[in-house]
Amino acid sequence: MSTAPPTTADARADVDRTPLGPVAVVALSGLAVTLVAAALAGVFAPLVLEDPGPIVRWSLPLVRVVSDLSSAATLGLLVLAAFLVPERRTTERRIQASRLAAVTGVIWFVSAALGVLFTFASLAGLRLGDPELGRQFLTFVWSLETTRVLSISTAVAFVVTLGAMLARTRAAFAWLAAITLAGIAIVALTGHAAGSASHEDAVNSLGVHLIGVSAWAGGLIAIALMAPRIRQDLSATVGRYSVLAGWAYAAVAVTGLQQAWIRLGSFANLDTAYGAMLVAKAVILVALGVIGWQQRRKVIASIGKGGNGFARLVLLELGLMGAAFGLGAVLGRTPPPEPEGELEGSTVLEITGFPDPGPMAAADWLTAWRPNWLMLSIAVVAIGLYAAGVIRLGRRGDSWPVHRTVLWTLGWLAFIWATSGAPDIWGRVLFSVHMVMHMIVAMVVPLLLVPAAPITLALRALTARPDRTWGPRELILQVVQSRAMKVLANPVVAAVLFFGSLAAFYWSPLFELSLSTHTGHLLMIAHFFLTGYMFTWVLIGIDPGPVKWSPPMLLLILFATISFHAFFGVALTGAQFVLAPGFFEQINLPWGPQLLDDQEKAGEIAWGFGEAPTLILAILVALQWFKRDRQETVRLDRQADRDDDAALRAYNDRLKRLGDEGREKEA
C-alpha cells in the first residue's frame, strides 16, 4: 500500500469521481424550500428600524442552510470513515472519505464565516457596504452572545477541515467527528427560547435535535458520496448506518415534539407561519420514518443484486432531508409565537432562567420536582441500555448478578433526583443545597454505578466486528486501553482531578459561571460526575482497564484525598467572604439565609457528607484486598498440589544450603 500523501491532483481526481446527483438533490431542495418558506414567512421583508439591506436579509437563511448541510456532510463522512465502512487490506477508502470531508469542511467554514458576518450586520442594522460595519465587527463580534457562539462554531469548522486534510487513522477520524458534533451542538445556544423559564429545556432539546439531524442526514449524504468506492461493502455499511439512523430518528422525533411545544405554547398557534413550518417539518419527519421502516430493510437486502432501488431511496430521502434543513433555517429567522401564561420577570428568573422557588420545606426534599429533560433522558437511556445488555446475556444462557442491575438503577435514580429534584431546584439559588447536589453527583452516584460493572456488561453483550472497524464494542476497548486512560486512571491523577479541582472550581469565576449560565451548569455536572466516577473506578472498579495499584497504596491515596476534602470543607466553613458574590448578591433572595451563614452550611455539608462514602470506599478496597490475598493463596495451594510443593521444597533446600555454608565458614 502506498503511504505517500495525497497530492492536489489526487484530491481533484477523487472529487471528480464523486457522484454529484445526491449533492445536487439535497442542496437544491434545501435552497428552494428556504426561498419559498422565507418568502411566505416574511423573512425577506425590510425591517422598519435599522434594516441591514436586502443582501443580508436574503443571504442569512441561505447561508444557514448551506452551513447546516455541509456540517452534516462533514460529520457523516468522518463517522463513515471511523465506524461504518468495513476495513480492507488498504486504507484507501478512508483517505478518500477524508478528502471529501475536507471539501465539505471548506464549504462549512466559508458559509459559517459568512453567517457570522451577516448575523452581526443584521444585529447591528448595518448594510454590507457601510464603512462602519468593519470597525464595529472587529470591536463587538465577541461581545454579542449570538455572534460569539457562531464564531466558535466557525473556528471548529476550520479545525475540523484542517484535521480532515491530515487525518489518516480511525482514531483521528473519531476525534474529528466528536469535535464536529461539538461545533454543531453549540449553535443551539443561538436558538429562540420560547420564554425565559423554558430557555434551558429549549437549548438542551435543540442541541440534541441538531446532533440527531446532522448524524442522520450526514450519514446518508456520506454513503451517497462514497457509494461507488464501497460497492463490495455497501450493504454492510448501510446496515450499520441504519442503526445509527434509528437512534438519530428517535432523538429528532422526541426533541422535535419538545421544541414544537416550547415554541408554540398552545395548539392555537399552529395557524401562524411558524406553526405551519413546524407542521411541514413534522410531515417530512413522518414520511422519512415511513420510508425508512417500510423500504430500508428490503433495499438493504437487495443491494448488490442489481436494480436501482437503493439509489432512488437515497435521492428521495435526501430531497426530503434538504427540505427539512431549509425549513429549519427559516424557522431560525422567524420569531416564534409568544407562549401563553409566560411567567412574570424577576431577578432570579432573569439570571438563572427559572422562577424563584421560594422557601424550602422539609417535604420538598422528596416531593419537589422540576424535570431536567436532558439529564432525565440520559439516565433513562443508560438504564435501558443496561437492561438490554442483561436481557441479551440471559437469552444466550449467560448469567449476570442481580445486585449489579439494582445498583445501576439506583445510581441513575439518584442522579435523576439530584438533577431534577430539590437539590437542583434550590441548588440554583442556595449554596448549601447546591453542595448537596454536588456531593450526590460526585460521590453517591459513582459509588452505586461503578460496582455495576457497565463496561464488563457491554463487552460481554456487544458483538465484535470481524472486519477491523470500530463498532460500539471496539470503541469501548479503544477508550479503556488508550494512553489517555492510563494517565487519567492513575490514582494520583484521578485524586487530583476529583478533589483538587474543588478549589479550582469554587475559588474561581467558574463557580459563578456555573450558576448564571446554562453551558456552565452542564459542564459543572459533567465534571463532577466524570471525575467522581473515575476516582471511584480506580479504587473499587472491576471493569477492564489499566493495571490496578495495590490495595495499600489505594487506601493511602483515599485517606490523603479525603483529608484534603475535609480541609476544603473547613476552609469553606471559615471563609469570611462570599464566593460567587456577583451571583448571590444580585439575586438577593428575600426569604433566604444570610449568605455567609449559607456558605458555612455548605462547608459543613462538604466536610461531613464525604465521611460515609469514604468509609464505604475504604471497606470495599479492604474487601478487595482480602479477596485478592485469598485468591492468591488458593492459587498457590493449587500450584503446590500440582508440583508436590516444589516451591516450598526449593525454599527449604536453599535455607539448608545457606545453613551448611554458614557452618562450614565457622569451622
mmCIF file of C-alpha atoms in Angstrom, residues 121-462:
data_model
loop_
_atom_site.group_PDB
_atom_site.id
_atom_site.type_symbol
_atom_site.label_atom_id
_atom_site.label_comp_id
_atom_site.label_asym_id
_atom_site.label_seq_id
_atom_site.Cartn_x
_atom_site.Cartn_y
_atom_site.Cartn_z
ATOM 1 C CA ALA A 121 -24.754 43.079 10.278
ATOM 2 C CA SER A 122 -28.371 42.154 10.990
ATOM 3 C CA LEU A 123 -27.993 42.696 14.730
ATOM 4 C CA ALA A 124 -26.186 45.991 14.229
ATOM 5 C CA GLY A 125 -28.572 47.171 11.493
ATOM 6 C CA LEU A 126 -25.670 47.928 9.134
ATOM 7 C CA ARG A 127 -25.519 47.264 5.405
ATOM 8 C CA LEU A 128 -22.581 45.367 3.939
ATOM 9 C CA GLY A 129 -21.302 48.473 2.173
ATOM 10 C CA ASP A 130 -21.371 50.585 5.321
ATOM 11 C CA PRO A 131 -17.791 51.558 6.290
ATOM 12 C CA GLU A 132 -18.803 51.362 9.965
ATOM 13 C CA LEU A 133 -19.515 47.635 9.679
ATOM 14 C CA GLY A 134 -15.898 46.522 9.624
ATOM 15 C CA ARG A 135 -14.880 48.577 12.646
ATOM 16 C CA GLN A 136 -17.851 47.527 14.750
ATOM 17 C CA PHE A 137 -17.475 43.911 13.669
ATOM 18 C CA LEU A 138 -13.897 43.699 14.911
ATOM 19 C CA THR A 139 -14.820 45.503 18.127
ATOM 20 C CA PHE A 140 -18.066 43.841 19.132
ATOM 21 C CA VAL A 141 -18.282 40.449 17.381
ATOM 22 C CA TRP A 142 -17.043 38.660 20.523
ATOM 23 C CA SER A 143 -19.204 40.767 22.856
ATOM 24 C CA LEU A 144 -22.538 39.587 21.449
ATOM 25 C CA GLU A 145 -23.506 36.094 22.566
ATOM 26 C CA THR A 146 -25.002 35.091 19.221
ATOM 27 C CA THR A 147 -22.001 36.065 17.112
ATOM 28 C CA ARG A 148 -19.606 34.739 19.757
ATOM 29 C CA VAL A 149 -21.222 31.296 19.599
ATOM 30 C CA LEU A 150 -21.276 31.337 15.804
ATOM 31 C CA SER A 151 -17.610 32.372 15.800
ATOM 32 C CA ILE A 152 -16.723 29.392 17.984
ATOM 33 C CA SER A 153 -18.611 27.097 15.625
ATOM 34 C CA THR A 154 -16.735 28.642 12.693
ATOM 35 C CA ALA A 155 -13.422 28.034 14.458
ATOM 36 C CA VAL A 156 -14.429 24.410 14.961
ATOM 37 C CA ALA A 157 -15.176 24.144 11.243
ATOM 38 C CA PHE A 158 -11.666 25.411 10.470
ATOM 39 C CA VAL A 159 -10.015 22.948 12.869
ATOM 40 C CA VAL A 160 -12.046 20.015 11.530
ATOM 41 C CA THR A 161 -11.283 20.938 7.925
ATOM 42 C CA LEU A 162 -7.564 21.162 8.636
ATOM 43 C CA GLY A 163 -7.703 17.892 10.534
ATOM 44 C CA ALA A 164 -9.553 16.130 7.720
ATOM 45 C CA MET A 165 -6.768 17.133 5.342
ATOM 46 C CA LEU A 166 -4.183 15.466 7.572
ATOM 47 C CA ALA A 167 -6.035 12.585 9.247
ATOM 48 C CA ARG A 168 -5.321 9.006 8.180
ATOM 49 C CA THR A 169 -6.272 6.830 11.180
ATOM 50 C CA ARG A 170 -9.582 5.743 12.631
ATOM 51 C CA ALA A 171 -8.735 7.411 15.932
ATOM 52 C CA ALA A 172 -8.158 10.726 14.169
ATOM 53 C CA PHE A 173 -11.485 10.470 12.347
ATOM 54 C CA ALA A 174 -13.275 9.559 15.578
ATOM 55 C CA TRP A 175 -11.839 12.605 17.383
ATOM 56 C CA LEU A 176 -12.683 14.868 14.455
ATOM 57 C CA ALA A 177 -16.251 13.534 14.443
ATOM 58 C CA ALA A 178 -16.549 14.331 18.165
ATOM 59 C CA ILE A 179 -15.217 17.853 17.598
ATOM 60 C CA THR A 180 -17.652 18.306 14.720
ATOM 61 C CA LEU A 181 -20.538 17.289 16.988
ATOM 62 C CA ALA A 182 -19.477 19.953 19.469
ATOM 63 C CA GLY A 183 -19.328 22.586 16.729
ATOM 64 C CA ILE A 184 -22.827 21.648 15.582
ATOM 65 C CA ALA A 185 -24.403 21.381 19.038
ATOM 66 C CA ILE A 186 -23.104 24.733 20.278
ATOM 67 C CA VAL A 187 -25.250 26.508 17.669
ATOM 68 C CA ALA A 188 -28.225 25.598 19.882
ATOM 69 C CA LEU A 189 -27.209 28.485 22.153
ATOM 70 C CA THR A 190 -28.275 30.913 19.416
ATOM 71 C CA GLY A 191 -31.783 29.465 19.026
ATOM 72 C CA HIS A 192 -35.056 31.008 20.142
ATOM 73 C CA ALA A 193 -36.215 30.447 23.715
ATOM 74 C CA ALA A 194 -39.966 30.487 23.927
ATOM 75 C CA GLY A 195 -39.812 32.011 27.364
ATOM 76 C CA SER A 196 -37.185 32.560 29.997
ATOM 77 C CA ALA A 197 -38.488 29.693 32.097
ATOM 78 C CA SER A 198 -38.165 27.325 29.110
ATOM 79 C CA HIS A 199 -34.780 28.513 27.933
ATOM 80 C CA GLU A 200 -32.740 25.624 29.346
ATOM 81 C CA ASP A 201 -35.081 22.946 28.028
ATOM 82 C CA ALA A 202 -35.178 24.714 24.663
ATOM 83 C CA VAL A 203 -31.384 24.838 24.391
ATOM 84 C CA ASN A 204 -30.932 21.234 25.530
ATOM 85 C CA SER A 205 -33.527 19.816 23.162
ATOM 86 C CA LEU A 206 -32.306 21.925 20.245
ATOM 87 C CA GLY A 207 -28.732 20.746 20.821
ATOM 88 C CA VAL A 208 -29.787 17.084 20.778
ATOM 89 C CA HIS A 209 -32.038 17.825 17.775
ATOM 90 C CA LEU A 210 -29.159 19.304 15.794
ATOM 91 C CA ILE A 211 -26.899 16.368 16.622
ATOM 92 C CA GLY A 212 -29.568 13.854 15.606
ATOM 93 C CA VAL A 213 -30.432 15.617 12.352
ATOM 94 C CA SER A 214 -26.779 16.055 11.399
ATOM 95 C CA ALA A 215 -25.849 12.437 12.113
ATOM 96 C CA TRP A 216 -28.914 11.142 10.284
ATOM 97 C CA ALA A 217 -28.671 13.304 7.176
ATOM 98 C CA GLY A 218 -24.876 13.472 7.178
ATOM 99 C CA GLY A 219 -24.535 9.700 7.249
ATOM 100 C CA LEU A 220 -26.841 9.323 4.256
ATOM 101 C CA ILE A 221 -25.013 12.054 2.321
ATOM 102 C CA ALA A 222 -21.691 10.352 3.093
ATOM 103 C CA ILE A 223 -22.941 6.965 1.866
ATOM 104 C CA ALA A 224 -24.284 8.556 -1.320
ATOM 105 C CA LEU A 225 -20.921 10.239 -1.963
ATOM 106 C CA MET A 226 -18.852 7.149 -1.187
ATOM 107 C CA ALA A 227 -21.154 4.515 -2.738
ATOM 108 C CA PRO A 228 -19.040 3.972 -5.897
ATOM 109 C CA ARG A 229 -15.971 3.317 -3.734
ATOM 110 C CA ILE A 230 -17.531 0.871 -1.270
ATOM 111 C CA ARG A 231 -19.599 -1.295 -3.589
ATOM 112 C CA GLN A 232 -18.411 -4.565 -2.039
ATOM 113 C CA ASP A 233 -19.323 -3.385 1.452
ATOM 114 C CA LEU A 234 -22.251 -1.112 0.660
ATOM 115 C CA SER A 235 -24.801 -3.459 2.227
ATOM 116 C CA ALA A 236 -22.849 -3.766 5.497
ATOM 117 C CA THR A 237 -22.238 -0.026 5.600
ATOM 118 C CA VAL A 238 -25.887 0.836 5.026
ATOM 119 C CA GLY A 239 -26.910 -1.717 7.652
ATOM 120 C CA ARG A 240 -24.684 -0.095 10.238
ATOM 121 C CA TYR A 241 -25.876 3.337 9.213
ATOM 122 C CA SER A 242 -29.466 2.177 9.684
ATOM 123 C CA VAL A 243 -28.783 1.517 13.369
ATOM 124 C CA LEU A 244 -27.320 4.995 13.737
ATOM 125 C CA ALA A 245 -30.217 6.487 11.777
ATOM 126 C CA GLY A 246 -32.730 4.726 14.035
ATOM 127 C CA TRP A 247 -31.235 6.307 17.148
ATOM 128 C CA ALA A 248 -30.986 9.665 15.405
ATOM 129 C CA TYR A 249 -34.597 9.469 14.237
ATOM 130 C CA ALA A 250 -35.798 8.780 17.779
ATOM 131 C CA ALA A 251 -33.791 11.739 19.101
ATOM 132 C CA VAL A 252 -35.069 14.041 16.345
ATOM 133 C CA ALA A 253 -38.685 12.981 16.851
ATOM 134 C CA VAL A 254 -38.673 13.405 20.637
ATOM 135 C CA THR A 255 -36.778 16.694 20.668
ATOM 136 C CA GLY A 256 -38.809 17.963 17.726
ATOM 137 C CA LEU A 257 -42.023 17.474 19.690
ATOM 138 C CA GLN A 258 -40.482 19.171 22.700
ATOM 139 C CA GLN A 259 -39.253 22.067 20.577
ATOM 140 C CA ALA A 260 -42.674 22.481 18.982
ATOM 141 C CA TRP A 261 -44.410 22.618 22.350
ATOM 142 C CA ILE A 262 -41.909 25.099 23.788
ATOM 143 C CA ARG A 263 -42.010 27.376 20.743
ATOM 144 C CA LEU A 264 -45.766 27.317 20.150
ATOM 145 C CA GLY A 265 -47.079 27.284 23.696
ATOM 146 C CA SER A 266 -50.536 26.113 22.540
ATOM 147 C CA PHE A 267 -52.248 24.429 19.594
ATOM 148 C CA ALA A 268 -53.899 27.738 18.742
ATOM 149 C CA ASN A 269 -50.556 28.970 17.363
ATOM 150 C CA LEU A 270 -50.438 26.270 14.698
ATOM 151 C CA ASP A 271 -52.156 28.653 12.277
ATOM 152 C CA THR A 272 -49.175 31.053 12.363
ATOM 153 C CA ALA A 273 -46.344 30.979 9.836
ATOM 154 C CA TYR A 274 -44.099 29.439 12.484
ATOM 155 C CA GLY A 275 -46.695 26.778 13.252
ATOM 156 C CA ALA A 276 -47.197 25.969 9.572
ATOM 157 C CA MET A 277 -43.481 25.345 9.105
ATOM 158 C CA LEU A 278 -43.393 23.119 12.193
ATOM 159 C CA VAL A 279 -46.287 21.120 10.779
ATOM 160 C CA ALA A 280 -44.442 20.791 7.462
ATOM 161 C CA LYS A 281 -41.328 19.544 9.259
ATOM 162 C CA ALA A 282 -43.433 17.056 11.189
ATOM 163 C CA VAL A 283 -44.959 15.728 7.962
ATOM 164 C CA ILE A 284 -41.479 15.312 6.462
ATOM 165 C CA LEU A 285 -40.291 13.522 9.600
ATOM 166 C CA VAL A 286 -43.205 11.094 9.477
ATOM 167 C CA ALA A 287 -42.643 10.499 5.754
ATOM 168 C CA LEU A 288 -38.964 9.767 6.336
ATOM 169 C CA GLY A 289 -39.849 7.398 9.132
ATOM 170 C CA VAL A 290 -42.323 5.516 6.977
ATOM 171 C CA ILE A 291 -39.831 5.283 4.123
ATOM 172 C CA GLY A 292 -37.096 4.047 6.412
ATOM 173 C CA TRP A 293 -39.291 1.469 8.128
ATOM 174 C CA GLN A 294 -41.092 0.101 5.080
ATOM 175 C CA GLN A 295 -38.342 0.099 2.491
ATOM 176 C CA ARG A 296 -34.877 0.199 4.018
ATOM 177 C CA ARG A 297 -34.755 -3.436 5.097
ATOM 178 C CA LYS A 298 -35.842 -4.600 1.638
ATOM 179 C CA VAL A 299 -33.439 -2.252 -0.095
ATOM 180 C CA ILE A 300 -30.502 -3.280 2.093
ATOM 181 C CA ALA A 301 -31.126 -6.920 1.228
ATOM 182 C CA SER A 302 -31.283 -6.075 -2.497
ATOM 183 C CA ILE A 303 -28.013 -4.128 -2.598
ATOM 184 C CA GLY A 304 -25.565 -5.867 -4.881
ATOM 185 C CA LYS A 305 -28.283 -7.806 -6.704
ATOM 186 C CA GLY A 306 -28.844 -5.228 -9.387
ATOM 187 C CA GLY A 307 -31.523 -2.605 -9.734
ATOM 188 C CA ASN A 308 -31.525 0.980 -8.633
ATOM 189 C CA GLY A 309 -33.889 0.770 -5.671
ATOM 190 C CA PHE A 310 -31.212 1.970 -3.282
ATOM 191 C CA ALA A 311 -30.342 4.978 -5.455
ATOM 192 C CA ARG A 312 -33.996 6.006 -5.737
ATOM 193 C CA LEU A 313 -34.474 5.663 -1.997
ATOM 194 C CA VAL A 314 -31.401 7.781 -1.261
ATOM 195 C CA LEU A 315 -32.455 10.542 -3.642
ATOM 196 C CA LEU A 316 -35.972 10.617 -2.203
ATOM 197 C CA GLU A 317 -34.713 10.747 1.378
ATOM 198 C CA LEU A 318 -32.108 13.380 0.598
ATOM 199 C CA GLY A 319 -34.713 15.538 -1.105
ATOM 200 C CA LEU A 320 -36.945 15.389 1.962
ATOM 201 C CA MET A 321 -33.997 15.999 4.276
ATOM 202 C CA GLY A 322 -32.918 19.022 2.254
ATOM 203 C CA ALA A 323 -36.437 20.406 2.569
ATOM 204 C CA ALA A 324 -36.337 19.859 6.342
ATOM 205 C CA PHE A 325 -33.000 21.679 6.575
ATOM 206 C CA GLY A 326 -34.468 24.561 4.578
ATOM 207 C CA LEU A 327 -37.453 24.841 6.904
ATOM 208 C CA GLY A 328 -35.122 24.724 9.889
ATOM 209 C CA ALA A 329 -33.040 27.587 8.514
ATOM 210 C CA VAL A 330 -36.144 29.726 8.040
ATOM 211 C CA LEU A 331 -37.501 28.815 11.481
ATOM 212 C CA GLY A 332 -34.273 30.162 12.942
ATOM 213 C CA ARG A 333 -35.059 33.536 11.379
ATOM 214 C CA THR A 334 -38.765 33.544 12.277
ATOM 215 C CA PRO A 335 -39.876 34.736 15.726
ATOM 216 C CA PRO A 336 -41.932 32.020 17.429
ATOM 217 C CA PRO A 337 -45.420 32.814 18.749
ATOM 218 C CA GLU A 338 -45.496 34.163 22.282
ATOM 219 C CA PRO A 339 -46.411 31.273 24.604
ATOM 220 C CA GLU A 340 -49.440 31.613 26.798
ATOM 221 C CA GLY A 341 -49.049 32.065 30.528
ATOM 222 C CA GLU A 342 -45.444 33.283 30.427
ATOM 223 C CA LEU A 343 -44.061 33.871 33.903
ATOM 224 C CA GLU A 344 -43.576 37.408 35.086
ATOM 225 C CA GLY A 345 -39.994 38.565 35.189
ATOM 226 C CA SER A 346 -37.859 38.537 38.339
ATOM 227 C CA THR A 347 -34.173 38.795 39.119
ATOM 228 C CA VAL A 348 -33.920 35.073 39.820
ATOM 229 C CA LEU A 349 -35.736 34.251 36.572
ATOM 230 C CA GLU A 350 -33.574 36.590 34.516
ATOM 231 C CA ILE A 351 -30.290 35.234 35.902
ATOM 232 C CA THR A 352 -30.995 31.519 36.330
ATOM 233 C CA GLY A 353 -33.741 31.009 33.754
ATOM 234 C CA PHE A 354 -36.039 29.584 36.436
ATOM 235 C CA PRO A 355 -38.585 31.234 38.750
ATOM 236 C CA ASP A 356 -37.812 31.873 42.400
ATOM 237 C CA PRO A 357 -38.658 28.560 44.163
ATOM 238 C CA GLY A 358 -39.437 30.287 47.453
ATOM 239 C CA PRO A 359 -38.621 28.975 50.943
ATOM 240 C CA MET A 360 -37.859 25.286 51.135
ATOM 241 C CA ALA A 361 -39.951 22.989 53.343
ATOM 242 C CA ALA A 362 -38.729 19.658 54.698
ATOM 243 C CA ALA A 363 -41.163 17.732 52.493
ATOM 244 C CA ASP A 364 -39.750 19.425 49.392
ATOM 245 C CA TRP A 365 -36.688 17.179 49.579
ATOM 246 C CA LEU A 366 -38.891 14.304 48.449
ATOM 247 C CA THR A 367 -41.846 15.923 46.686
ATOM 248 C CA ALA A 368 -40.387 18.838 44.700
ATOM 249 C CA TRP A 369 -39.856 18.032 41.026
ATOM 250 C CA ARG A 370 -38.720 20.056 38.005
ATOM 251 C CA PRO A 371 -37.611 17.695 35.238
ATOM 252 C CA ASN A 372 -34.308 18.409 33.562
ATOM 253 C CA TRP A 373 -35.204 16.580 30.380
ATOM 254 C CA LEU A 374 -31.628 16.189 29.164
ATOM 255 C CA MET A 375 -30.395 14.600 32.388
ATOM 256 C CA LEU A 376 -33.584 12.557 32.698
ATOM 257 C CA SER A 377 -33.179 11.247 29.147
ATOM 258 C CA ILE A 378 -29.527 10.330 29.723
ATOM 259 C CA ALA A 379 -30.469 8.370 32.843
ATOM 260 C CA VAL A 380 -33.384 6.578 31.169
ATOM 261 C CA VAL A 381 -31.246 5.608 28.152
ATOM 262 C CA ALA A 382 -28.458 4.385 30.453
ATOM 263 C CA ILE A 383 -30.868 2.197 32.421
ATOM 264 C CA GLY A 384 -32.494 0.925 29.220
ATOM 265 C CA LEU A 385 -29.178 0.011 27.564
ATOM 266 C CA TYR A 386 -28.005 -1.780 30.699
ATOM 267 C CA ALA A 387 -31.259 -3.749 30.869
ATOM 268 C CA ALA A 388 -30.946 -4.618 27.173
ATOM 269 C CA GLY A 389 -27.453 -5.974 27.809
ATOM 270 C CA VAL A 390 -28.647 -8.101 30.706
ATOM 271 C CA ILE A 391 -31.533 -9.443 28.611
ATOM 272 C CA ARG A 392 -29.184 -10.298 25.749
ATOM 273 C CA LEU A 393 -26.923 -12.239 28.093
ATOM 274 C CA GLY A 394 -29.929 -14.072 29.523
ATOM 275 C CA ARG A 395 -31.220 -15.092 26.103
ATOM 276 C CA ARG A 396 -27.956 -16.835 25.277
ATOM 277 C CA GLY A 397 -27.829 -18.555 28.658
ATOM 278 C CA ASP A 398 -25.305 -16.337 30.448
ATOM 279 C CA SER A 399 -25.999 -15.020 33.932
ATOM 280 C CA TRP A 400 -25.475 -11.555 35.339
ATOM 281 C CA PRO A 401 -25.599 -10.694 39.066
ATOM 282 C CA VAL A 402 -28.914 -9.139 40.027
ATOM 283 C CA HIS A 403 -27.329 -6.828 42.583
ATOM 284 C CA ARG A 404 -25.352 -5.093 39.818
ATOM 285 C CA THR A 405 -28.533 -4.268 37.940
ATOM 286 C CA VAL A 406 -30.082 -2.957 41.150
ATOM 287 C CA LEU A 407 -27.043 -0.775 41.885
ATOM 288 C CA TRP A 408 -27.016 0.614 38.342
ATOM 289 C CA THR A 409 -30.697 1.514 38.514
ATOM 290 C CA LEU A 410 -30.382 3.085 41.980
ATOM 291 C CA GLY A 411 -27.394 5.119 40.833
ATOM 292 C CA TRP A 412 -29.248 6.679 37.937
ATOM 293 C CA LEU A 413 -32.349 7.247 40.064
ATOM 294 C CA ALA A 414 -30.142 9.173 42.491
ATOM 295 C CA PHE A 415 -28.764 11.134 39.535
ATOM 296 C CA ILE A 416 -32.291 11.981 38.389
ATOM 297 C CA TRP A 417 -33.216 13.189 41.868
ATOM 298 C CA ALA A 418 -30.082 15.309 42.133
ATOM 299 C CA THR A 419 -30.615 16.972 38.749
ATOM 300 C CA SER A 420 -34.424 17.170 38.616
ATOM 301 C CA GLY A 421 -35.468 17.230 42.256
ATOM 302 C CA ALA A 422 -34.932 19.524 45.220
ATOM 303 C CA PRO A 423 -31.094 19.539 45.001
ATOM 304 C CA ASP A 424 -31.274 21.126 41.567
ATOM 305 C CA ILE A 425 -34.298 23.379 42.176
ATOM 306 C CA TRP A 426 -32.957 25.089 45.300
ATOM 307 C CA GLY A 427 -29.335 24.393 44.370
ATOM 308 C CA ARG A 428 -29.687 27.068 41.710
ATOM 309 C CA VAL A 429 -30.098 29.760 44.386
ATOM 310 C CA LEU A 430 -28.737 28.331 47.678
ATOM 311 C CA PHE A 431 -25.078 27.390 48.116
ATOM 312 C CA SER A 432 -25.862 24.768 50.764
ATOM 313 C CA VAL A 433 -28.357 22.890 48.589
ATOM 314 C CA HIS A 434 -26.011 23.212 45.620
ATOM 315 C CA MET A 435 -23.378 21.412 47.702
ATOM 316 C CA VAL A 436 -25.831 18.576 48.355
ATOM 317 C CA MET A 437 -26.305 18.197 44.601
ATOM 318 C CA HIS A 438 -22.520 18.244 44.126
ATOM 319 C CA MET A 439 -21.932 15.526 46.718
ATOM 320 C CA ILE A 440 -24.651 13.265 45.309
ATOM 321 C CA VAL A 441 -23.474 13.544 41.706
ATOM 322 C CA ALA A 442 -19.763 13.265 42.509
ATOM 323 C CA MET A 443 -19.755 10.740 45.376
ATOM 324 C CA VAL A 444 -23.031 8.867 45.839
ATOM 325 C CA VAL A 445 -23.910 8.196 42.188
ATOM 326 C CA PRO A 446 -20.458 6.820 41.214
ATOM 327 C CA LEU A 447 -20.403 4.660 44.353
ATOM 328 C CA LEU A 448 -23.536 2.944 43.028
ATOM 329 C CA LEU A 449 -22.627 2.837 39.339
ATOM 330 C CA VAL A 450 -19.034 1.616 39.427
ATOM 331 C CA PRO A 451 -19.744 -1.761 41.152
ATOM 332 C CA ALA A 452 -22.385 -2.395 38.463
ATOM 333 C CA ALA A 453 -19.510 -3.035 36.015
ATOM 334 C CA PRO A 454 -21.155 -1.484 32.923
ATOM 335 C CA ILE A 455 -18.046 -1.883 30.752
ATOM 336 C CA THR A 456 -17.833 -5.593 31.503
ATOM 337 C CA LEU A 457 -21.507 -5.992 30.657
ATOM 338 C CA ALA A 458 -21.119 -4.073 27.395
ATOM 339 C CA LEU A 459 -18.096 -6.118 26.311
ATOM 340 C CA ARG A 460 -19.983 -9.359 27.008
ATOM 341 C CA ALA A 461 -23.244 -8.262 25.388
ATOM 342 C CA LEU A 462 -21.986 -6.426 22.294
#
